[in-house]
Coordinates of C-alpha atoms in Angstrom, one line a residue:
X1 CA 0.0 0.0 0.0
X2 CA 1.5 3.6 -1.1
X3 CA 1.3 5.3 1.7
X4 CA 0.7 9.3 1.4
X5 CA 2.6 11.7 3.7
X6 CA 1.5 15.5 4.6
X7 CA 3.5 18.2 6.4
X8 CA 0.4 19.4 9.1
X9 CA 1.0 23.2 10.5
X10 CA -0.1 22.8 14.2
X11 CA -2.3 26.0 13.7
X12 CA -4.6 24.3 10.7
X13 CA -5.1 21.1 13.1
X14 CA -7.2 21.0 16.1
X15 CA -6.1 20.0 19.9
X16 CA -5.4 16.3 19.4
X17 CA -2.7 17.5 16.7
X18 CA -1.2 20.3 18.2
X19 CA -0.3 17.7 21.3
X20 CA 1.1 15.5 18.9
X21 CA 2.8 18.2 17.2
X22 CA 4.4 19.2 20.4
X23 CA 5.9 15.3 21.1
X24 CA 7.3 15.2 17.7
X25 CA 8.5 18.4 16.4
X26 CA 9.9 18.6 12.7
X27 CA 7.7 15.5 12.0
X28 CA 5.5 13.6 9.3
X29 CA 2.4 12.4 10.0
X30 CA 0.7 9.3 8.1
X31 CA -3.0 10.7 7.9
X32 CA -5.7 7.5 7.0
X33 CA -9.3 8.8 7.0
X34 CA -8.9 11.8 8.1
X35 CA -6.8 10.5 11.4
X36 CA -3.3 10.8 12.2
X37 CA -2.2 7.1 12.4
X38 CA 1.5 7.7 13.4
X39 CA 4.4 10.1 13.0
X40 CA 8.2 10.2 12.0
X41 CA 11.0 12.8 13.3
X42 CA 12.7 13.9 10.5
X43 CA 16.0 13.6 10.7
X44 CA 15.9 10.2 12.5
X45 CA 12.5 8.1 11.3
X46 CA 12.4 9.5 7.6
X47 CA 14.4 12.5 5.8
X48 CA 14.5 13.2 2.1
X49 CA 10.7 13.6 1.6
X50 CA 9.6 15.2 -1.3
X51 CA 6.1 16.1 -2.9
X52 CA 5.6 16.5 -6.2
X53 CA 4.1 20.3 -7.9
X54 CA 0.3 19.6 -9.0
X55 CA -0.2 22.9 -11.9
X56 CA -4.1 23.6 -12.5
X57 CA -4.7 22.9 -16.2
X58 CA -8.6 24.0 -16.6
X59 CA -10.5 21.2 -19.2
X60 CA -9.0 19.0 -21.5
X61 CA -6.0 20.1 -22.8
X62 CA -2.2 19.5 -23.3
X63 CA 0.3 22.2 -22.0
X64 CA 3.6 22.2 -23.4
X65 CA 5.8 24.8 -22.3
X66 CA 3.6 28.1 -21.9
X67 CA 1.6 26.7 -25.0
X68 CA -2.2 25.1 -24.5
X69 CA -4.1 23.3 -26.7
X70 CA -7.4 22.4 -25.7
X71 CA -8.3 18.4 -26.6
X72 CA -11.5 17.8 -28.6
X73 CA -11.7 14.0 -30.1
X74 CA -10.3 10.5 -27.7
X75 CA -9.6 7.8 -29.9
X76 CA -8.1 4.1 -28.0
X77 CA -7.3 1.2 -30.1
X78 CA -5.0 -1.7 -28.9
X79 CA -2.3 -3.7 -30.3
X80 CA -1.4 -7.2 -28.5
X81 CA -0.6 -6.2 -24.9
X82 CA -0.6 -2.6 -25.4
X83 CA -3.9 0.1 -25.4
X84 CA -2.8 3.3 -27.2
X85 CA -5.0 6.4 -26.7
X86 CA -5.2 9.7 -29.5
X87 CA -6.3 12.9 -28.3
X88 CA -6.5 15.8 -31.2
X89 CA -7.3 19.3 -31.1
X90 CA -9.6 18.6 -33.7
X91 CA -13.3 17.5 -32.9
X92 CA -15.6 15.0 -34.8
X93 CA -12.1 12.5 -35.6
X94 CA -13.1 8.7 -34.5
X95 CA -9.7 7.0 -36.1
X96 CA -6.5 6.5 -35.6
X97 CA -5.7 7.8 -39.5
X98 CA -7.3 11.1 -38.9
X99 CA -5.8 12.2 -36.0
X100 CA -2.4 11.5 -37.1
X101 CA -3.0 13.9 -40.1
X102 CA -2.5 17.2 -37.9
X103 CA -1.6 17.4 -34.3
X104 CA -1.7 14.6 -31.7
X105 CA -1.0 13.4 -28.4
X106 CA -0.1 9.7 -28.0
X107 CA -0.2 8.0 -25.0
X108 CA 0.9 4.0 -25.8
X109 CA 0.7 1.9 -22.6
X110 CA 0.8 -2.0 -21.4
X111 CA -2.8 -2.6 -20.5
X112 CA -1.9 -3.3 -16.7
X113 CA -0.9 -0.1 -16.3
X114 CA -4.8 1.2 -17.0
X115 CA -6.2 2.8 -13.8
X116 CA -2.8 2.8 -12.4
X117 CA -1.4 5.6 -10.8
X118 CA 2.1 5.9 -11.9
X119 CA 5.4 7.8 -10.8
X120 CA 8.1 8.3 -12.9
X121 CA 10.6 8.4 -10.1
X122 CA 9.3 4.6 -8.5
X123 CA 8.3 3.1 -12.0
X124 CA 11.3 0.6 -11.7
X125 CA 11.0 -0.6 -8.1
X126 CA 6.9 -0.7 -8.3
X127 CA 6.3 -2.7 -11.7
X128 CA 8.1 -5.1 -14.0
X129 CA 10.6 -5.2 -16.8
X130 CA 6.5 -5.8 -19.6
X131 CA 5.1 -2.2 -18.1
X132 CA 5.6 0.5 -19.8
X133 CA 4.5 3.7 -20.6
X134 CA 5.3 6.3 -22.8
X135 CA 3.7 10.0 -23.5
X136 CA 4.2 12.0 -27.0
X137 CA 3.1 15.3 -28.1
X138 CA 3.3 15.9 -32.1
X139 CA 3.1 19.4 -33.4
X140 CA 2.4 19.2 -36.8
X141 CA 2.8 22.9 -37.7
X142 CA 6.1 22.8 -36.1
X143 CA 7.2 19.7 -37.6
X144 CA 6.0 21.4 -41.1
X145 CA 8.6 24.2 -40.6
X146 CA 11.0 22.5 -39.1
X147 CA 13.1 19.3 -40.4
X148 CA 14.5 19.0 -37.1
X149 CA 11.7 19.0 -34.7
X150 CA 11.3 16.7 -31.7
X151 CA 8.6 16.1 -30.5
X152 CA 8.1 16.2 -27.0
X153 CA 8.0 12.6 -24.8
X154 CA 8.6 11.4 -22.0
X155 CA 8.8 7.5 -21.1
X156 CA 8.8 5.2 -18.0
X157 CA 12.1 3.7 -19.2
X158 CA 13.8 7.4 -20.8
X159 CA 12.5 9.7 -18.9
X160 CA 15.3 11.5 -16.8
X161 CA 17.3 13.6 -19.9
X162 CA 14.3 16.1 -19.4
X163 CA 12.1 15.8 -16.4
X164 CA 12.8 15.3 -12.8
X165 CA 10.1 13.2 -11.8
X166 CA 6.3 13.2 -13.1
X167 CA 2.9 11.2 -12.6
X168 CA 0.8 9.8 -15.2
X169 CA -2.7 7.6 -14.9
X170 CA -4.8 6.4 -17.4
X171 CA -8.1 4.8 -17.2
X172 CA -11.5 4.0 -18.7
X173 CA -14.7 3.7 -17.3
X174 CA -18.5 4.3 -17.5
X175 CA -17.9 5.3 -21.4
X176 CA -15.1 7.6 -20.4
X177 CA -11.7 8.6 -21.2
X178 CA -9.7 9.8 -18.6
X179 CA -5.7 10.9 -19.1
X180 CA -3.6 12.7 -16.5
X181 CA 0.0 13.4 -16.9
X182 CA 2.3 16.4 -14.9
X183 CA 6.3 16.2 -15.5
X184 CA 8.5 18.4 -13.6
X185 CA 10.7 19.3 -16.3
X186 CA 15.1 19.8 -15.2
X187 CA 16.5 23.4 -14.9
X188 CA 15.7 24.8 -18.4
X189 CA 13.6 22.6 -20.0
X190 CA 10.1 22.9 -20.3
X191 CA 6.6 21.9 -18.8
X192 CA 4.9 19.4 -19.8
X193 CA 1.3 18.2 -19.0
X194 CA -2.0 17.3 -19.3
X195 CA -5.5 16.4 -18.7
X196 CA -8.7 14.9 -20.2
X197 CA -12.0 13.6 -19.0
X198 CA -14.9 13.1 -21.5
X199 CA -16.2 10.0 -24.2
X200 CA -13.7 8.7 -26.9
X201 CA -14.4 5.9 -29.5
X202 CA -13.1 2.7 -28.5
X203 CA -11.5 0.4 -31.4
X204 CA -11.7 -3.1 -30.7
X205 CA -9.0 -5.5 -30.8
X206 CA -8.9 -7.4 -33.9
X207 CA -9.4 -11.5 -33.3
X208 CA -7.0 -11.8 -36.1
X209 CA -3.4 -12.0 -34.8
X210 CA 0.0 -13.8 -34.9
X211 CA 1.0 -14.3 -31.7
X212 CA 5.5 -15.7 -31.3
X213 CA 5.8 -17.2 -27.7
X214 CA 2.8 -15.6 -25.9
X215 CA 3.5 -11.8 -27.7
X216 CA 0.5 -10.8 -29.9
X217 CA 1.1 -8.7 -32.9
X218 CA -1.7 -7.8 -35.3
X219 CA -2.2 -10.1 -38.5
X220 CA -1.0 -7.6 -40.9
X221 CA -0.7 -9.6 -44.6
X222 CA -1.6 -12.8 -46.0
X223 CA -0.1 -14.2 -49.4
X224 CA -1.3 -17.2 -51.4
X225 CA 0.7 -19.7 -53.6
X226 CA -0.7 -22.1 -56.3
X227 CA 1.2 -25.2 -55.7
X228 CA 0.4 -28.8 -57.1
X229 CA -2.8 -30.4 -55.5
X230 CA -3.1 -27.2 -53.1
X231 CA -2.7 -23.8 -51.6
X232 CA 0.5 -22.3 -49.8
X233 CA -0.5 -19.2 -47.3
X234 CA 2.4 -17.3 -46.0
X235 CA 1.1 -15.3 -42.9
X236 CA 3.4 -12.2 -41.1
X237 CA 2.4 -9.3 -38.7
X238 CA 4.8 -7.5 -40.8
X239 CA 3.7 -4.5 -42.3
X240 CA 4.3 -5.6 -46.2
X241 CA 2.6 -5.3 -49.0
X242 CA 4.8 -7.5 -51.2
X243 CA 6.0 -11.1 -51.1
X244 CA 9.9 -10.0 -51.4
X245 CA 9.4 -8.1 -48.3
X246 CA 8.9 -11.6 -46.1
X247 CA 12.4 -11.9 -45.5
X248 CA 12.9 -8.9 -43.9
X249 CA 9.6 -9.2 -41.4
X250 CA 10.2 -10.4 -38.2
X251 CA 8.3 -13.4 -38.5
X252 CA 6.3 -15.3 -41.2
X253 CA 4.4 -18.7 -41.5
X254 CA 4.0 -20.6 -44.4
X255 CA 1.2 -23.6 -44.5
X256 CA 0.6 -25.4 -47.3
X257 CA -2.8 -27.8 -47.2
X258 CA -4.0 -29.9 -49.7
X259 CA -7.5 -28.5 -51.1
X260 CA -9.3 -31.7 -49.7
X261 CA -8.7 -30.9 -46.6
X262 CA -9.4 -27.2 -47.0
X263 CA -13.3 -27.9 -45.1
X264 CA -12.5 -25.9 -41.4
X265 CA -12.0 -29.2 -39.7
X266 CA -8.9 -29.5 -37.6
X267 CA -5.8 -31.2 -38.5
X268 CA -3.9 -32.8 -35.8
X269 CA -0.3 -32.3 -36.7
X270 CA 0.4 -35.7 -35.1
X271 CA -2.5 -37.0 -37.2
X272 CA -2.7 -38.5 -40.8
X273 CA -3.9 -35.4 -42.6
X274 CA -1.6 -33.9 -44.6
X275 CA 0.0 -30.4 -44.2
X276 CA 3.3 -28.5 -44.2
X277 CA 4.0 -25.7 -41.2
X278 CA 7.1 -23.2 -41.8
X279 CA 7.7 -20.7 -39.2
X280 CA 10.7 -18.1 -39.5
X281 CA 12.1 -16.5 -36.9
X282 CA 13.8 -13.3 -37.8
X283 CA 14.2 -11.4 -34.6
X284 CA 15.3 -13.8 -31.6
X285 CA 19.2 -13.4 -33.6
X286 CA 19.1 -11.4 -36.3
X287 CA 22.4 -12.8 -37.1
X288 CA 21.4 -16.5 -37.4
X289 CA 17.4 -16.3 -38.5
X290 CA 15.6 -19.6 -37.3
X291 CA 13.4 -21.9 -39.5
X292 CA 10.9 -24.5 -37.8
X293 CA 9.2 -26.8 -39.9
X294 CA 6.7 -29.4 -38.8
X295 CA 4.7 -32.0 -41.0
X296 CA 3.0 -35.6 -41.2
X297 CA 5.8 -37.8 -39.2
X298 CA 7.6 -35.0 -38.6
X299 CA 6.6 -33.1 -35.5
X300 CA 9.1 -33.8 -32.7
X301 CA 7.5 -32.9 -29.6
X302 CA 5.1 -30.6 -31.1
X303 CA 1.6 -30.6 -30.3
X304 CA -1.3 -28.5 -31.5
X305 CA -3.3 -27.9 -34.6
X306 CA -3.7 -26.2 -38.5
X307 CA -7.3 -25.2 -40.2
X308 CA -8.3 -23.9 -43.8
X309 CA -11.7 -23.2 -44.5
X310 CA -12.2 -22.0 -48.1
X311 CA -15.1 -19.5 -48.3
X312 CA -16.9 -19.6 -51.6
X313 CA -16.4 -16.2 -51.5
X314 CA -12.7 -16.2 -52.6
X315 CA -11.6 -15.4 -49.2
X316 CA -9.9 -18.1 -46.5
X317 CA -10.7 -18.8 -42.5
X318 CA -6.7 -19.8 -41.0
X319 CA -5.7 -21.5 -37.9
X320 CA -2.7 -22.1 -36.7
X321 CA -2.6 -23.3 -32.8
X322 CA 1.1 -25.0 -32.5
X323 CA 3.2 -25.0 -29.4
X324 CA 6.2 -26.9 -27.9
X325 CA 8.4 -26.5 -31.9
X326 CA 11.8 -26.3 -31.5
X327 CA 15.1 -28.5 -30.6
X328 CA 14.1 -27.1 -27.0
X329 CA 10.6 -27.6 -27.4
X330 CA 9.3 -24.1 -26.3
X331 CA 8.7 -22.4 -29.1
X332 CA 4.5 -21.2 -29.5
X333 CA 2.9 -20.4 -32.6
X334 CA -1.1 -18.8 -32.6
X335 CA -2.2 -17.2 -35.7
X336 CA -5.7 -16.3 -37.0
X337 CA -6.5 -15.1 -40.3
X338 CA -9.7 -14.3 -42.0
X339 CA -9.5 -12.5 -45.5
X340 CA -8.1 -12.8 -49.3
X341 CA -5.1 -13.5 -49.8
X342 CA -2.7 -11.4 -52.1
X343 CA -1.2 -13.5 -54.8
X344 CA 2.8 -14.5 -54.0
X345 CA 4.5 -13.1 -56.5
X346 CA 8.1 -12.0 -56.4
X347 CA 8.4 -10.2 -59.3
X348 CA 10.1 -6.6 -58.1
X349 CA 7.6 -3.8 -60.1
X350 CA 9.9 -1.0 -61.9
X351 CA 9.1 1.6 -59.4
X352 CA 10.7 3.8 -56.9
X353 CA 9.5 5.6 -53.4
X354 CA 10.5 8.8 -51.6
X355 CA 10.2 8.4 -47.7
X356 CA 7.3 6.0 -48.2
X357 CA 5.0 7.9 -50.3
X358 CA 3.1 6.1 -52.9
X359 CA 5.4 3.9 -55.0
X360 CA 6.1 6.3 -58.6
X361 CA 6.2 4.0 -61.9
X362 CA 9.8 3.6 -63.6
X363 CA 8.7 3.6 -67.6
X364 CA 12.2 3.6 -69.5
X365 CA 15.5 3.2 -68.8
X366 CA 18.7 4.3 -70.6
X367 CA 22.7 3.4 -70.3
X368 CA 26.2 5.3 -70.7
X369 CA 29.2 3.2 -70.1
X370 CA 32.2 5.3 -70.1
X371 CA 35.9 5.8 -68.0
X372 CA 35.2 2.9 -66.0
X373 CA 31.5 4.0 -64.9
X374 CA 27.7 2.5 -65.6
X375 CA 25.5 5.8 -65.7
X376 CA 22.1 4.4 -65.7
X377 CA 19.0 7.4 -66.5
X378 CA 15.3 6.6 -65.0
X379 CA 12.4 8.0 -66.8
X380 CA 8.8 8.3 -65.2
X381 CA 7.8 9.0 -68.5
X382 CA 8.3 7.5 -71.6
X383 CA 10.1 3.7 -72.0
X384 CA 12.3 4.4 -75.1
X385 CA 14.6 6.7 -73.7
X386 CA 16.7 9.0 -75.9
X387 CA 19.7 10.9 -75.4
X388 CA 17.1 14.0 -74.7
X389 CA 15.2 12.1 -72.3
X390 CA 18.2 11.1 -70.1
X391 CA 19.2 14.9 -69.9
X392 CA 15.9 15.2 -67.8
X393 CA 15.9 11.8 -66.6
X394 CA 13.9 11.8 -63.3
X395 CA 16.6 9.3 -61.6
X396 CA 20.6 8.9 -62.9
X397 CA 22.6 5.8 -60.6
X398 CA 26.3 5.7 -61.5
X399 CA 28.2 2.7 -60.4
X400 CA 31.9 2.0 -61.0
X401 CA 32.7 -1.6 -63.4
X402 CA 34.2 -3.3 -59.9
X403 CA 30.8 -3.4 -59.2
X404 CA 28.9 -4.7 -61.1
X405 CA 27.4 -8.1 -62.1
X406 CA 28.5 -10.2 -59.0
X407 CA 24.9 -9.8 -57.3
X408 CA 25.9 -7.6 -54.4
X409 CA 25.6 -5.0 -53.1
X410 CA 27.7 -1.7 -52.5
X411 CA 27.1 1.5 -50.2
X412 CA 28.3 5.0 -50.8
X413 CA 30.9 4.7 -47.3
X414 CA 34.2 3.1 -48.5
X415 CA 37.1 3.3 -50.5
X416 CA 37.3 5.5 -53.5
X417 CA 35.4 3.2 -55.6
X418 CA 32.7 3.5 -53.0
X419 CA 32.7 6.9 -53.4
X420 CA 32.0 6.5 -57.1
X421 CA 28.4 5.5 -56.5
X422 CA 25.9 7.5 -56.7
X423 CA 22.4 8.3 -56.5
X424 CA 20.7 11.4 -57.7
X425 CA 16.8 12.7 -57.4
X426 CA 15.2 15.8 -57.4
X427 CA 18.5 18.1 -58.1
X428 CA 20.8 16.9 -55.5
X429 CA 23.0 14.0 -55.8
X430 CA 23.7 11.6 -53.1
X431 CA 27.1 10.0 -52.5
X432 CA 30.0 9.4 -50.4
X433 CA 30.8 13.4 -50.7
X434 CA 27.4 14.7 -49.8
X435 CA 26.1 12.1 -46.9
X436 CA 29.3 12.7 -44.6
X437 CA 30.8 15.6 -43.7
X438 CA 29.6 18.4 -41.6
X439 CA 25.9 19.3 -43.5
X440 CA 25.4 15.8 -44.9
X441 CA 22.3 15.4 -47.5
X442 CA 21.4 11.6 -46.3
X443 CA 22.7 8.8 -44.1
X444 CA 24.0 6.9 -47.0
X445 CA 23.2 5.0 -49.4
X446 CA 23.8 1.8 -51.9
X447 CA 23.0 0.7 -55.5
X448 CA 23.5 -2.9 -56.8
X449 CA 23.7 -3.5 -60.5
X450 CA 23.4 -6.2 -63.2
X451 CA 24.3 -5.4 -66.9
X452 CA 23.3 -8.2 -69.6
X453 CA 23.6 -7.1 -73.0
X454 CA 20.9 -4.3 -73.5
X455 CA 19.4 -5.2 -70.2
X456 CA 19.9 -4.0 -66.5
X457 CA 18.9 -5.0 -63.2
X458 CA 19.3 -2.6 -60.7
X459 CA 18.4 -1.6 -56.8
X460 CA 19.6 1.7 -55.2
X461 CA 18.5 3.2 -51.7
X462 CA 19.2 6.4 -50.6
X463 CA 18.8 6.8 -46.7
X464 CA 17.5 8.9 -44.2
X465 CA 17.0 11.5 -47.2
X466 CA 16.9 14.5 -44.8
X467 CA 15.3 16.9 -47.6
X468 CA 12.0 14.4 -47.2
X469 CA 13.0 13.1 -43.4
X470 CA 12.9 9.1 -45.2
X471 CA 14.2 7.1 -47.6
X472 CA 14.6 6.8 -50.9
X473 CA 14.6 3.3 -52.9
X474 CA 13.8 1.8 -56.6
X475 CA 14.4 -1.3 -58.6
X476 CA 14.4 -1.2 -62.3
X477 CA 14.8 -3.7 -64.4
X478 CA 14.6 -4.0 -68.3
X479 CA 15.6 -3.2 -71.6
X480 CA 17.9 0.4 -71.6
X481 CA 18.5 2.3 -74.5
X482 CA 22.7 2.7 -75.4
X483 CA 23.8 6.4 -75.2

């Protein structure tokens, strides 16, 4: 039990603690309803007590600084073990997609922490390694005028850079929100707090998950695979919208069932039907990715069980409900899917993106091979290239002869080859020059080509572009007109 300690002044108490006063000067007193229960001499029961500043914010807003912005829409949606709640400044919003188009306050926190009343200053010696909590203001405006804003956070496990202590509780009840957050910010730095109590739109939890080892991540995409006398689905919470990308999720399934036994019924793993189970494991060492497989006969001290149900409807009911995988037989695998599968495919498309926009269409492409250097021109526009075309080309990748066609590939930082490469968008040119240095353009950057005749394969990736704060990445690959 928290207990909660007050400084009394023997001329705001009556009799009874003015004569306990006088038995226990420079003291604290533990009040319980209203009652003094017992008191400590400073000094020599208790010393180093401090109380926490409470600012008056009136209604629902969020103080930053000696800024206020009043709260108008509550939006909470939860992901696995975590709730996270949106307040805007804008009213009528009831998603998470609208209020992350202007201004927003975030608040993600591990459900057990709801109703909670949390100090920053006790978080690690009153909860466990799973809670956490973290607060975030985004200005939109600012971050419009400003490449370099940050915005303002604090965390229960990074909070101490800025603030001195703080409190935070979050709860829900009777149809309402309510959020409360003060931080006492370090010499210099700046307030930061808030307050909201009113309704908000609740998002429910999907039932559609993949769940590694007791951690639920939302079932984010589904491929399917025509193989012979069935279906392949490969399953990920990773946020793809392309088969190529599976390899670098965190985690995929793959599960292949015969269409006979694609009815909904379950099918014991240790039983006759047939299946195949894949699961990849990405993330536990990111230097040696893990691959599980299970199938008829071959299950090892696996138990559990796989369903397909194939609607008529084009769209497919998964199950997956698999535990004890593994050489150490600890390894659990839930997963729930309901949808339509996108097709596998691994072709790449001839496109590029800029700091994950909406992916632009490559058309043409057009080559200069000269001193030792591949200059490859990208045109959104037109796919026989000419020399005219390439003086406007949209994209132009140089890469040095030592690297090309041996299927790797090679990043601006390096030798003097490296610094060869290059990748240049918009006006500015990205290399080993311009994304080092003092005022570098970009983080980096990397290009990997393939020349075959009149044909080209090629990858390049620019970054950490600061000039769009992301990335900037394309494939081509085709016929290119000689220069």
């Amino acid at each position: 039990m928290r207990k909660i300690f007050f400084f009394l002044l023997s001329m705001l108490l009556g009799t009874t603690v003015q004569a306990m006063a006088a038995t226990a000067p420079d003291s604290v007193f533990v009040v319980k309803d209203g009652r003094i229960v017992s008191a400590y001499e400073i000094g020599k029961d208790v010393d180093n007590i401090t109380f926490l500043h409470k600012t008056v914010l009136t209604g629902n807003c969020v103080r930053i600084g000696d800024e206020t912005v009043e709260m108008k829409s509550a939006v909470v949606t939860y992901k696995g073990s975590y709730a996270y709640i949106y307040l805007s400044p804008t009213a009528g919003l009831t998603t998470e997609k609208q209020i992350a188009e202007g201004s927003y306050l975030q608040v993600a926190v591990t459900t057990g922490l709801l109703g909670k009343a949390v100090r920053l200053s006790k978080f690690a010696d009153e909860y466990t390694d799973d809670d956490f909590m973290r607060v975030m203001y985004f200005d939109m405006d600012k971050y419009k005028k400003d490449e370099n804003y940050e915005s303002v956070m604090f965390a229960t496990d990074d909070w101490s850079d800025y603030f001195v202590d703080g409190t935070a509780s979050i709860s829900m009840a009777d149809g309402q929100l309510t959020v409360n957050f003060d931080c006492l910010p370090i010499d210099g730095g700046q307030a930061f707090l808030g307050q909201y109590k009113g309704a908000f739109t609740e998002i429910a939890q999907s039932p559609y998950h993949f769940t590694v080892d007791g951690k639920r991540m939302e079932m984010r995409a589904a491929f399917a695979e025509k193989v012979l006398y069935g279906t392949a689905f490969y399953l990920t919470p990773g946020n793809i919208d392309r088969a190529n990308d599976l390899e670098n999720c965190y985690y995929y399934a793959r599960l292949f069932v015969p269409e006979s036994n694609m009815d909904g019924s379950k099918i014991d793993i240790n039983g006759q039907k047939e299946y195949e189970l894949t699961f990849v494991d990405n993330a536990t060492d990111v230097n040696n990715p893990q691959t599980i497989s299970v199938s008829n006969g071959i299950t090892g001290n696996a138990t559990g069980y796989v369903s397909v149900l194939k609607n008529a409807d084009g769209t497919y009911d998964i199950t997956i409900d698999v535990e004890g995988m593994g050489r150490t037989a600890d390894r659990q695998l839930q997963v729930r899917y309901n949808g339509e599968p996108a097709p596998y495919d691994l072709s790449v498309p001839n496109e590029f993106t800029v700091a994950g926009a909406d992916p632009v269409t490559l058309k043409g492409a057009a080559m200069k091979h000269a001193a030792g250097l591949y200059t490859i021109y990208l045109s959104t526009k037109t796919d026989a290239m000419t020399a005219a075309d390439a003086s406007s080309a949209d994209i132009v990748v140089t890469v040095p002869d030592g690297f090309v066609n041996d299927d790797k590939v090679y990043g601006f930082s390096g030798t003097e080859e490296n610094a060869k490469i290059s990748v240049t968008y918009d006006g500015v040119k990205y290399s080993q020059s311009t994304t080092s240095g003092t005022a570098p353009v970009a983080l980096g950057g990397n290009a990997k080509l393939t020349v075959n005749g009149g044909k080209i394969n090629l990858d390049f990736t620019v970054f950490g572009a600061k000039k769009y704060s992301g990335s900037i990445k394309g494939h081509f690959e085709g016929n290119a007109a000689q220069l």
